[in-house]
Amino acid sequence: AVEPSSNFMIFRTRDRATLTMNPLAPDAPPASGVAMITAADEALAAHQRVAEAQWREAVKGPAAAKLVRTLAQSTASSVQLAEAHGS
């Protein structure tokens, strides 16, 4: 089975779910491309599986906080280095 690989969100209300997808990068210019909105059971199920798998594998809690701090420090160091070299 092919797993979804584009940006998506599942919106849920009490009695229905709707899948929205945008195949474009988050930094793409506005109004460029085609998005999709559907309530098809097959599409919802496939995307729900992906979301659940990503959540299971995500770093959470104190380990996530430590990772974010490490990434922030690394980014700050890279920016300082680039600025020192005039980049």
Coordinates of C-alpha atoms in Angstrom, one line a residue:
A1 CA 0.0 0.0 0.0
V2 CA 1.1 3.5 -0.8
E3 CA 1.4 5.7 2.3
P4 CA 0.5 9.5 2.1
S5 CA 3.6 11.7 2.0
S6 CA 2.2 15.3 1.6
N7 CA 1.1 17.8 4.2
F8 CA -2.3 17.0 5.7
M9 CA -4.7 17.7 8.5
I10 CA -7.7 15.7 9.7
F11 CA -10.5 17.8 11.1
R12 CA -13.1 16.0 13.3
T13 CA -16.5 17.0 14.5
R14 CA -18.9 15.0 16.6
D15 CA -20.3 13.2 13.5
R16 CA -17.8 13.4 10.7
A17 CA -14.1 13.8 9.7
T18 CA -12.6 15.7 6.8
L19 CA -9.2 15.3 5.4
T20 CA -7.4 18.3 3.9
M21 CA -4.2 18.0 1.9
N22 CA -1.7 20.4 0.4
P23 CA 1.0 18.9 -1.8
L24 CA 3.0 22.1 -1.7
A25 CA 5.8 23.0 0.6
P26 CA 4.7 25.1 3.6
D27 CA 6.8 28.0 2.3
A28 CA 5.3 27.9 -1.3
P29 CA 3.9 31.2 -2.5
P30 CA 0.2 31.7 -1.8
A31 CA -2.4 30.7 -4.4
S32 CA -0.1 28.3 -6.3
G33 CA -1.1 24.7 -6.7
V34 CA -4.1 22.5 -5.9
A35 CA -5.2 21.3 -2.5
M36 CA -7.7 18.6 -1.7
I37 CA -10.6 18.2 0.7
T38 CA -12.3 14.9 1.1
A39 CA -14.3 12.8 3.5
A40 CA -13.6 9.5 1.7
D41 CA -13.2 6.7 4.2
E42 CA -10.2 5.2 2.4
A43 CA -8.3 8.5 2.3
L44 CA -9.1 9.2 6.0
A45 CA -8.0 5.7 7.0
A46 CA -4.7 5.9 5.2
H47 CA -3.8 9.3 6.6
Q48 CA -5.0 8.3 10.1
R49 CA -2.5 5.4 10.0
V50 CA 0.3 7.8 9.1
A51 CA -0.6 10.2 11.8
E52 CA -0.7 7.4 14.4
A53 CA 2.6 6.0 13.3
Q54 CA 4.3 9.4 13.4
W55 CA 2.9 10.0 16.9
R56 CA 4.1 6.6 18.2
E57 CA 7.6 7.3 16.8
A58 CA 7.8 11.0 17.9
V59 CA 10.2 12.0 20.7
K60 CA 8.1 13.3 23.6
G61 CA 8.4 14.7 27.1
P62 CA 11.8 15.6 28.7
A63 CA 13.6 13.9 25.8
A64 CA 11.8 16.1 23.3
A65 CA 12.6 19.2 25.3
K66 CA 16.3 18.3 25.5
L67 CA 16.3 17.7 21.7
V68 CA 14.7 21.1 21.0
R69 CA 17.3 22.8 23.3
T70 CA 20.1 21.0 21.5
L71 CA 18.8 21.9 18.1
A72 CA 18.4 25.6 19.1
Q73 CA 21.9 25.7 20.5
S74 CA 23.3 24.1 17.3
T75 CA 21.3 26.6 15.1
A76 CA 22.5 29.5 17.2
S77 CA 26.1 28.3 16.9
S78 CA 25.8 27.9 13.1
V79 CA 24.3 31.5 12.8
Q80 CA 27.1 32.9 14.9
L81 CA 29.7 31.1 12.7
A82 CA 28.1 32.3 9.5
E83 CA 28.0 35.9 10.8
A84 CA 31.7 35.7 11.8
H85 CA 32.6 34.7 8.3
G86 CA 30.4 37.3 6.7
S87 CA 27.8 34.9 5.2

